[in-house]
């Protein structure tokens, strides 16, 4: 069978529109009616003309026109003839790049996971980015009593900040260049926020820690400045947690990496096998299911899917937007 | 009491000489008669005018004139009035920057460790650089059957290559720009060597691993090129082992660090507390004590201490020199 | 479709026979023509009347009559209508308890894994027990230069001993009560073997290690005596690796577990999710694929499947038998 | 110099008294004026006639008469001629068995640690048992959202329960046989308490976790019953944290250890090298310094040192006593 859907096509930088296309469900595929779709930082990069390198073989080539979208979830409306693990009506979270800015998307079943019991479908539809950020916070090596700095107050940074606070961080410090993001971080429980355009981050951390430095720094801003600042404020033998995907070369001063015996923890959930991701995702979402992390407050802007141009324009211009979503 | 010794003074770039100085043994110090002193890569950098940033508070300022030298060992000839853990006649390895290009050097006792039972004093005098390299190899995460690339065939790289081979690496590949170092690596057990000036490293690794990439890459060359090459040849979810101290900013393409879920292991022995170093050093040297690692073949050039100028000139010009030592 | 096969039925202690049964392939199942089936220690226990507790919900109740058998592999001859990951002709390894003492067995696909490239089908058919033992050896924490004791020279112990030797153990010591097993261990590379019925294990380890104790002890014998001996011979802060499944209560002297800060590593491959097992199995078998571990020498006795009574009688009586297999 | 002190002598089971003895300060020793001394569980065992096995060579033989006591701290009043790391007036925590039920005790300097900045001397004098328990909680592998069971509501169990709650455990469950201890646990933040004499622990855990079991179980009761119960209530692939020192043989049903792939974490702080202990102790006490853990409420009974008989009688009879201390 097949379904006609509207779906986004990124024809070139700053040029996105909805087009009609037909989804034909193959025997090992399912078709999902979307509940909600979010704009990911990497989507925004592509919209702005920054294409990532081609990597995994199952991904489409990073070339315009590009069938954009991966952060979504919804309800299965059709299953291929050989699908055994899902049935029509099942609620699922998407973990593949399947042109998800659409009313319907098609997916191999290994690119999906069932929605965990009792998880709100608004949150579950953002299950992939939520799980990625939670996986980072949970595996950041944060210990009870630690001073933890999160570089970047975007969607991931806001989740990581909440996560490490709940894990017992004594002081959670969020660094960003936008006051709006910092205010939200504070509202969600950060102890201290720093606007790195206005204040000297190193001086503040030094004062807070009596010159020792932060126990853990989690880099979720994704810029050269942010990586260098992180390298500067970690304590001797402290932990540097990588989160961002940085697709352009950066110039880094890494002398302290060796000289101060920094420990590196690279936290990326979906960049392993799908078997790993399948197991780790349920662990990562457990605290969210238990209601310990506020996700709803991070959805700062909502659009109808039909207004996809307006949504991307806003996301491009208003860097204070945390998560922009579309509802079909 | 005091002892008059000749000791090196690095007066400026390419300007080193022996001067006379008096060592006065304070109550918590000992004086050691040197058995042998080696040139470290960081010594060579300073000789060439590349001063590292000032870091640990107990270190002298990285400014000319600089009292150079730290890789040595020998026999205690004098102990301060409050020293309880060492006595005259004890053989020790040095772990501090105490102007060790000298007949005698002075040290706090926490900057020393006793020579392990049965360890040859030529090797024990290089205990610090040997332990550092062994610590890296032992903690590199190399598993039986792995393909392991070591970037850099210097003193550390040669030891790490032997160590991972003995740990069960299936293919050990040493990459350098000098054929002399590569020949030595081969002689000491490396399976494959690659001169990265003459051959395409990525192509060779791809062919060897059927396009998968290396399980583990250990960076012991310390250049921007080497770091970028390492980033390029590690397999998806492979291990990137940091070893070098890189004191100058470098421009890196780190897109794969996130996108391929690379695991980072930062292996530096002496950049933690001295308590850690004390415990870890004995573990790191155990395989050397057991005779499993050939250290003697790495001492490629010997000089009398009096010929310190000639020794440094050779080390500067002949990049194929692995370890240049001086005997007082 | 369906296939008639002969398959073993364990009707009670010491009472096994082949019966005819019909395998009906459901839509998510496949039918496999067996290449070879091995007797597992747990099979032997059930044959002797020692039933394990019921645990996983998907397993049949541990009651007579019991449809025995799980160590096998072969070629898929039929696939259910909804199977997408396997096709007729694929070679597979079995990871489920599916009455595998048979000409044909039926399995859900998640209980199978494809045979890795180039792996001999005799070995691949023992893929489950081989992978379990390799997983233990690879994850035993054995470091280059270690003294490692393996308690038990059965199929697993023989593989673990080879594995840790190849990982750089300096001395590999195999302990058993049967000289035949110890001779085989020696032939396959163990440095030292001890018959614990004839010699004092603790005295020998103390002498070998100058009273320090073994760095790592891997318990693969599965008896109370063996667990207590292991507890006794590990060094202060050494590693205790659990491997055996011990289904009966045991009386243990565990004072040293705390007082000597023993580190525990529990190594069991198939007792996690099938997702974990799927990923870990390929890692565990890699050294076997590379030809680093001798598995063929461990197949000490072969029978035709029709002679299943004789095979079990031999396994029961001749404790020196390492792996008894049946060929359909 | 020397100091005359009163100090406890355990002459036999249930037979303790203060005797006079002279402390002669050797050149590598210091004499400490005690601030406070606590009764440790192992002290109580010895008082009751249960002597542990002799282990570390530096410990006195476990024979009556025994010079009891190790949990204390105070102020240095005398330093030996070769002591460089401490001076008269320094506040220290004791980490050695130096007959500390006394007005003064004598110690090698490596058996001491300085009191961390700002730590109350009542707490610092219990620095050893506090650090041991905190080390266990901090390293228990407890993750945000976990259900954690602590077996035993004694001094250690009460600290561990607080620690894991602050680390983000969703449900902290304390199990004991005494209602008084359970009431205190509740007051200090435990979510649920179970009197295992009155209620079925397994049933309650099953109900709480929908049959899954506890994510983490920390054994701090030290009995055969407690170990077996712990083995029973951990989830498949859950974490079993050893804390207690169990000096008598125990009969254990360990079938699930293998069959359910339990992960073991052995947490003992002072049973490694003193170098490890020195570093780890400061980490373990950090949350206490920050005021995150209530220690004062655990000091349930105070005596004058002169009333040592009465103090031990109470500790022996009133199992609800958490920490009994003496003030010289």
mmCIF file of C-alpha atoms in Angstrom, chain B residues 8 14 26 41 49 59-60 63 83 86 109 122 133-134 165 175 210 222 239 250 261 283 285 297 301 316:
data_model
loop_
_atom_site.group_PDB
_atom_site.id
_atom_site.type_symbol
_atom_site.label_atom_id
_atom_site.label_comp_id
_atom_site.label_asym_id
_atom_site.label_seq_id
_atom_site.Cartn_x
_atom_site.Cartn_y
_atom_site.Cartn_z
ATOM 1 C CA UNK B 8 73.379 22.142 32.490
ATOM 2 C CA UNK B 14 70.331 26.393 21.058
ATOM 3 C CA UNK B 26 67.766 20.558 53.049
ATOM 4 C CA UNK B 41 61.157 15.516 23.724
ATOM 5 C CA UNK B 49 63.045 27.738 21.753
ATOM 6 C CA UNK B 59 57.892 23.886 38.631
ATOM 7 C CA UNK B 60 60.370 26.627 37.801
ATOM 8 C CA UNK B 63 62.013 31.130 31.025
ATOM 9 C CA UNK B 83 64.367 11.918 55.536
ATOM 10 C CA UNK B 86 65.570 6.697 51.797
ATOM 11 C CA UNK B 109 61.798 12.505 48.338
ATOM 12 C CA UNK B 122 70.553 1.945 32.775
ATOM 13 C CA UNK B 133 55.138 5.040 27.726
ATOM 14 C CA UNK B 134 54.332 1.679 29.313
ATOM 15 C CA UNK B 165 52.117 -6.286 20.543
ATOM 16 C CA UNK B 175 53.749 5.499 11.411
ATOM 17 C CA UNK B 210 38.820 -3.890 4.627
ATOM 18 C CA UNK B 222 52.694 15.271 18.761
ATOM 19 C CA UNK B 239 39.753 4.112 20.516
ATOM 20 C CA UNK B 250 46.518 23.000 16.380
ATOM 21 C CA UNK B 261 31.494 7.788 18.541
ATOM 22 C CA UNK B 283 52.626 -1.455 37.675
ATOM 23 C CA UNK B 285 57.410 -1.120 34.941
ATOM 24 C CA UNK B 297 67.989 -0.933 21.848
ATOM 25 C CA UNK B 301 73.387 7.614 21.227
ATOM 26 C CA UNK B 316 68.335 18.476 17.242
#
